[in-house]
Amino acid sequence: MTWLPMTGTGTTEFARVFGLRPNLYEDYRAFVSVFRSLQPVNPVVLELCRLRVKQLLGEDVALHIADGARDANGLGREKLNVLERWREAKVFSAAERACLELTEKFVLNPHGITDEDAATVRAHFSDEETVAVLEALAIFDGFTRFRLILGIDPKEREE
Amino acid sequence: MAGRPRVEPPPARPGADAVAQSPLAHQPELLQAFLHLYGTLWSHGVVDHSSKEVARIRNARITDCGY
């Protein structure tokens, strides 16, 4: 449970904590809503990236994996079960592998991205999609850290 | 740090600021939503500007970001 007072309104700890700054929370939700409505990138790829970010930051993703299997069309349990060992797994497409490599660098070592890594991403994604993937990673990384540092219940479903 | 952008920005609109001339402009609707959020963070918050700027600069130093 979070160590901040949950005086905001909402059905989740995240909402009640973030709701301590209602204007900021409202703008955050609007930003996420634009992202969801545009679907600028294949949602399966983004869900893999989101869950991998959580794994890299040490969050227990078992429940989120169950959600992912239910929600993201085409994201089967087979991929989710081997996500932590994606480099050795044979089930991921080349585009998914490029994004997972980008995810690792984004979270752990942003200076480690090489021209070869970038070229691999660019081989599968347009400029528009590449920017969208990186914006999504910024949200996933930033708000996973936000949740972890504030001690927000890791089992609650994300909005 | 890469010496050049790995994604080139789209052609700039006249009068566009630095962020609007960056690769983020490839997703204009997302950029507008982000700028609105960022504007609220900076200009309509409860933490004083100098504290936020110190945090921003420290974050940039840790990540070796030139901004």
CSV table of C-alpha atoms in Angstrom, one decimal:
chain,number,residue,atom,x,y,z
A,1,MET,CA,0.0,0.0,0.0
A,2,THR,CA,1.2,3.5,-0.8
A,3,TRP,CA,2.7,5.7,1.9
A,4,LEU,CA,0.9,8.8,0.6
A,5,PRO,CA,-2.5,9.7,1.8
A,6,MET,CA,-5.1,8.7,-0.8
A,7,THR,CA,-7.4,11.6,-0.6
A,8,GLY,CA,-8.1,11.8,-4.3
A,9,THR,CA,-11.1,10.1,-5.8
A,10,GLY,CA,-11.0,7.0,-8.0
A,11,THR,CA,-11.3,3.2,-7.9
A,12,THR,CA,-7.6,2.4,-7.8
A,13,GLU,CA,-4.7,3.4,-5.5
A,14,PHE,CA,-3.0,4.9,-8.6
A,15,ALA,CA,-6.0,7.1,-9.2
A,16,ARG,CA,-6.4,8.2,-5.6
A,17,VAL,CA,-2.7,9.1,-5.2
A,18,PHE,CA,-2.3,10.7,-8.6
A,19,GLY,CA,-5.7,12.4,-7.9
A,20,LEU,CA,-3.9,14.4,-5.2
A,21,ARG,CA,-3.0,16.6,-8.2
A,22,PRO,CA,-6.3,16.6,-10.1
A,23,ASN,CA,-5.3,18.9,-12.9
A,24,LEU,CA,-2.2,16.9,-13.6
A,25,TYR,CA,-4.0,13.6,-13.4
A,26,GLU,CA,-6.7,14.8,-15.8
A,27,ASP,CA,-4.0,15.8,-18.3
A,28,TYR,CA,-2.2,12.5,-17.9
A,29,ARG,CA,-5.5,10.6,-18.6
A,30,ALA,CA,-6.1,12.8,-21.6
A,31,PHE,CA,-2.6,12.0,-23.0
A,32,VAL,CA,-3.1,8.2,-22.4
A,33,SER,CA,-6.6,8.5,-24.0
A,34,VAL,CA,-5.1,10.1,-27.2
A,35,PHE,CA,-2.6,7.3,-27.3
A,36,ARG,CA,-5.2,4.6,-27.0
A,37,SER,CA,-7.5,6.2,-29.5
A,38,LEU,CA,-4.8,6.7,-32.1
A,39,GLN,CA,-3.3,3.2,-31.8
A,40,PRO,CA,-0.2,4.5,-33.6
A,41,VAL,CA,1.6,1.1,-33.2
A,42,ASN,CA,0.5,-2.5,-33.1
A,43,PRO,CA,-1.0,-2.9,-29.6
A,44,VAL,CA,0.5,-6.4,-29.2
A,45,VAL,CA,4.0,-5.0,-29.6
A,46,LEU,CA,3.2,-2.2,-27.1
A,47,GLU,CA,1.8,-4.7,-24.6
A,48,LEU,CA,5.0,-6.8,-24.8
A,49,CYS,CA,7.0,-3.7,-24.2
A,50,ARG,CA,4.9,-2.6,-21.3
A,51,LEU,CA,5.2,-6.0,-19.6
A,52,ARG,CA,8.9,-6.2,-20.3
A,53,VAL,CA,9.5,-2.8,-18.7
A,54,LYS,CA,7.8,-4.1,-15.6
A,55,GLN,CA,10.0,-7.2,-15.5
A,56,LEU,CA,13.1,-5.1,-15.9
A,57,LEU,CA,12.1,-2.9,-13.0
A,58,GLY,CA,11.5,-5.8,-10.8
A,59,GLU,CA,7.8,-5.8,-10.7
A,60,ASP,CA,5.8,-9.1,-10.4
A,61,VAL,CA,4.0,-9.2,-13.7
A,62,ALA,CA,2.0,-12.5,-13.2
A,63,LEU,CA,-1.3,-10.7,-12.8
A,64,HIS,CA,-0.5,-8.2,-15.6
A,65,ILE,CA,0.4,-11.1,-17.9
A,66,ALA,CA,-3.0,-12.6,-17.2
A,67,ASP,CA,-4.6,-9.2,-18.1
A,68,GLY,CA,-2.4,-9.0,-21.2
A,69,ALA,CA,-3.4,-12.4,-22.4
A,70,ARG,CA,-7.0,-11.4,-22.0
A,71,ASP,CA,-6.9,-8.0,-23.5
A,72,ALA,CA,-4.4,-7.7,-26.4
A,73,ASN,CA,-5.6,-9.5,-29.5
A,74,GLY,CA,-3.0,-11.8,-30.8
A,75,LEU,CA,-0.8,-11.7,-27.7
A,76,GLY,CA,-1.0,-15.3,-26.7
A,77,ARG,CA,0.0,-16.9,-23.4
A,78,GLU,CA,2.9,-18.6,-25.2
A,79,LYS,CA,4.7,-15.3,-25.7
A,80,LEU,CA,3.9,-14.0,-22.3
A,81,ASN,CA,5.2,-17.1,-20.6
A,82,VAL,CA,8.6,-16.7,-22.2
A,83,LEU,CA,8.9,-12.9,-22.2
A,84,GLU,CA,11.6,-12.9,-19.6
A,85,ARG,CA,13.7,-15.1,-21.8
A,86,TRP,CA,12.7,-13.5,-25.1
A,87,ARG,CA,16.2,-13.6,-26.6
A,88,GLU,CA,16.3,-17.4,-26.5
A,89,ALA,CA,12.6,-17.9,-27.4
A,90,LYS,CA,11.6,-18.6,-30.9
A,91,VAL,CA,8.0,-17.3,-30.8
A,92,PHE,CA,8.7,-13.5,-31.3
A,93,SER,CA,8.6,-11.9,-34.7
A,94,ALA,CA,11.6,-9.8,-35.9
A,95,ALA,CA,9.6,-6.6,-35.2
A,96,GLU,CA,8.7,-7.7,-31.7
A,97,ARG,CA,12.4,-8.6,-31.0
A,98,ALA,CA,13.5,-5.2,-32.3
A,99,CYS,CA,11.1,-3.5,-29.9
A,100,LEU,CA,12.1,-5.7,-27.0
A,101,GLU,CA,15.8,-4.9,-27.6
A,102,LEU,CA,14.9,-1.2,-27.7
A,103,THR,CA,12.9,-1.7,-24.4
A,104,GLU,CA,16.0,-3.2,-22.7
A,105,LYS,CA,18.2,-0.3,-23.7
A,106,PHE,CA,15.5,2.3,-22.9
A,107,VAL,CA,15.2,1.1,-19.3
A,108,LEU,CA,18.7,-0.1,-18.5
A,109,ASN,CA,21.1,1.7,-20.7
A,110,PRO,CA,19.8,4.4,-23.0
A,111,HIS,CA,23.4,5.3,-24.1
A,112,GLY,CA,23.9,1.6,-25.1
A,113,ILE,CA,21.7,1.9,-28.2
A,114,THR,CA,23.8,1.4,-31.2
A,115,ASP,CA,23.3,2.4,-34.8
A,116,GLU,CA,22.6,-1.3,-35.6
A,117,ASP,CA,19.9,-1.4,-32.9
A,118,ALA,CA,18.3,1.8,-34.4
A,119,ALA,CA,18.6,0.4,-38.0
A,120,THR,CA,16.8,-2.8,-36.8
A,121,VAL,CA,14.0,-0.8,-35.4
A,122,ARG,CA,13.8,1.4,-38.5
A,123,ALA,CA,13.6,-1.7,-40.7
A,124,HIS,CA,10.2,-2.6,-39.1
A,125,PHE,CA,8.7,0.7,-38.1
A,126,SER,CA,8.1,4.0,-39.8
A,127,ASP,CA,9.3,7.3,-38.3
A,128,GLU,CA,5.9,7.9,-36.9
A,129,GLU,CA,5.7,4.4,-35.3
A,130,THR,CA,9.2,4.7,-33.9
A,131,VAL,CA,8.4,8.0,-32.2
A,132,ALA,CA,5.2,6.4,-30.8
A,133,VAL,CA,7.0,3.4,-29.5
A,134,LEU,CA,9.5,5.6,-27.7
A,135,GLU,CA,6.8,7.8,-26.2
A,136,ALA,CA,5.0,4.6,-25.0
A,137,LEU,CA,8.2,3.4,-23.4
A,138,ALA,CA,8.6,6.7,-21.7
A,139,ILE,CA,5.1,6.3,-20.2
A,140,PHE,CA,5.6,2.7,-19.2
A,141,ASP,CA,9.1,3.3,-17.7
A,142,GLY,CA,8.1,6.5,-15.9
A,143,PHE,CA,4.8,5.4,-14.5
A,144,THR,CA,6.1,1.9,-13.5
A,145,ARG,CA,8.8,3.8,-11.4
A,146,PHE,CA,6.0,6.1,-10.1
A,147,ARG,CA,4.0,3.1,-8.9
A,148,LEU,CA,7.0,1.3,-7.4
A,149,ILE,CA,8.4,4.3,-5.6
A,150,LEU,CA,5.0,5.3,-4.1
A,151,GLY,CA,4.3,1.7,-3.1
A,152,ILE,CA,1.1,1.5,-5.2
A,153,ASP,CA,-0.4,-2.0,-5.1
A,154,PRO,CA,1.4,-3.9,-7.9
A,155,LYS,CA,-1.6,-6.2,-8.2
A,156,GLU,CA,-4.1,-3.5,-9.2
A,157,ARG,CA,-5.1,-3.4,-12.8
A,158,GLU,CA,-3.8,-0.4,-14.7
A,159,GLU,CA,-6.2,2.1,-16.1
B,1,MET,CA,25.0,10.4,-27.3
B,2,ALA,CA,24.2,10.1,-31.0
B,3,GLY,CA,25.8,12.9,-33.0
B,4,ARG,CA,22.7,13.2,-35.2
B,5,PRO,CA,19.0,12.3,-34.7
B,6,ARG,CA,18.2,8.7,-35.5
B,7,VAL,CA,14.8,9.8,-36.6
B,8,GLU,CA,14.7,13.0,-38.6
B,9,PRO,CA,12.0,15.5,-37.7
B,10,PRO,CA,9.2,16.3,-40.2
B,11,PRO,CA,9.4,19.6,-42.0
B,12,ALA,CA,8.9,22.4,-39.4
B,13,ARG,CA,5.8,24.6,-39.4
B,14,PRO,CA,6.6,28.4,-39.5
B,15,GLY,CA,7.1,29.7,-35.9
B,16,ALA,CA,7.3,26.2,-34.4
B,17,ASP,CA,9.3,26.0,-31.2
B,18,ALA,CA,12.2,23.6,-30.6
B,19,VAL,CA,10.0,20.8,-29.3
B,20,ALA,CA,7.6,21.1,-32.2
B,21,GLN,CA,10.5,20.9,-34.6
B,22,SER,CA,11.8,17.7,-33.0
B,23,PRO,CA,11.0,14.1,-34.1
B,24,LEU,CA,8.1,14.2,-31.6
B,25,ALA,CA,6.3,16.2,-34.3
B,26,HIS,CA,5.8,12.9,-36.2
B,27,GLN,CA,2.9,12.3,-33.8
B,28,PRO,CA,1.3,15.8,-33.6
B,29,GLU,CA,-1.8,14.8,-31.6
B,30,LEU,CA,0.3,13.0,-29.0
B,31,LEU,CA,2.7,16.0,-28.9
B,32,GLN,CA,-0.2,18.4,-28.2
B,33,ALA,CA,-1.5,16.2,-25.4
B,34,PHE,CA,2.0,15.8,-24.0
B,35,LEU,CA,2.7,19.6,-24.1
B,36,HIS,CA,-0.6,20.2,-22.3
B,37,LEU,CA,0.4,17.8,-19.6
B,38,TYR,CA,3.9,19.3,-19.4
B,39,GLY,CA,2.5,22.8,-19.3
B,40,THR,CA,0.3,21.9,-16.3
B,41,LEU,CA,3.3,20.2,-14.6
B,42,TRP,CA,5.4,23.4,-14.9
B,43,SER,CA,2.9,26.2,-14.7
B,44,HIS,CA,0.0,25.0,-12.6
B,45,GLY,CA,1.6,22.9,-9.9
B,46,VAL,CA,2.2,23.2,-6.2
B,47,VAL,CA,6.0,22.7,-6.2
B,48,ASP,CA,8.1,25.8,-6.8
B,49,HIS,CA,9.8,26.3,-10.1
B,50,SER,CA,13.4,26.2,-8.8
B,51,SER,CA,12.9,22.8,-7.1
B,52,LYS,CA,11.4,21.4,-10.4
B,53,GLU,CA,14.3,22.9,-12.4
B,54,VAL,CA,16.9,21.3,-10.0
B,55,ALA,CA,15.2,17.9,-10.4
B,56,ARG,CA,15.1,18.4,-14.2
B,57,ILE,CA,18.8,19.3,-14.4
B,58,ARG,CA,19.8,16.5,-12.1
B,59,ASN,CA,17.8,14.0,-14.2
B,60,ALA,CA,19.5,15.4,-17.3
B,61,ARG,CA,23.0,15.1,-15.8
B,62,ILE,CA,22.4,11.5,-14.6
B,63,THR,CA,21.2,10.5,-18.1
B,64,ASP,CA,23.9,12.6,-19.8
B,65,CYS,CA,21.2,14.5,-21.7
B,66,GLY,CA,22.3,17.8,-23.2
B,67,TYR,CA,18.9,19.5,-22.6
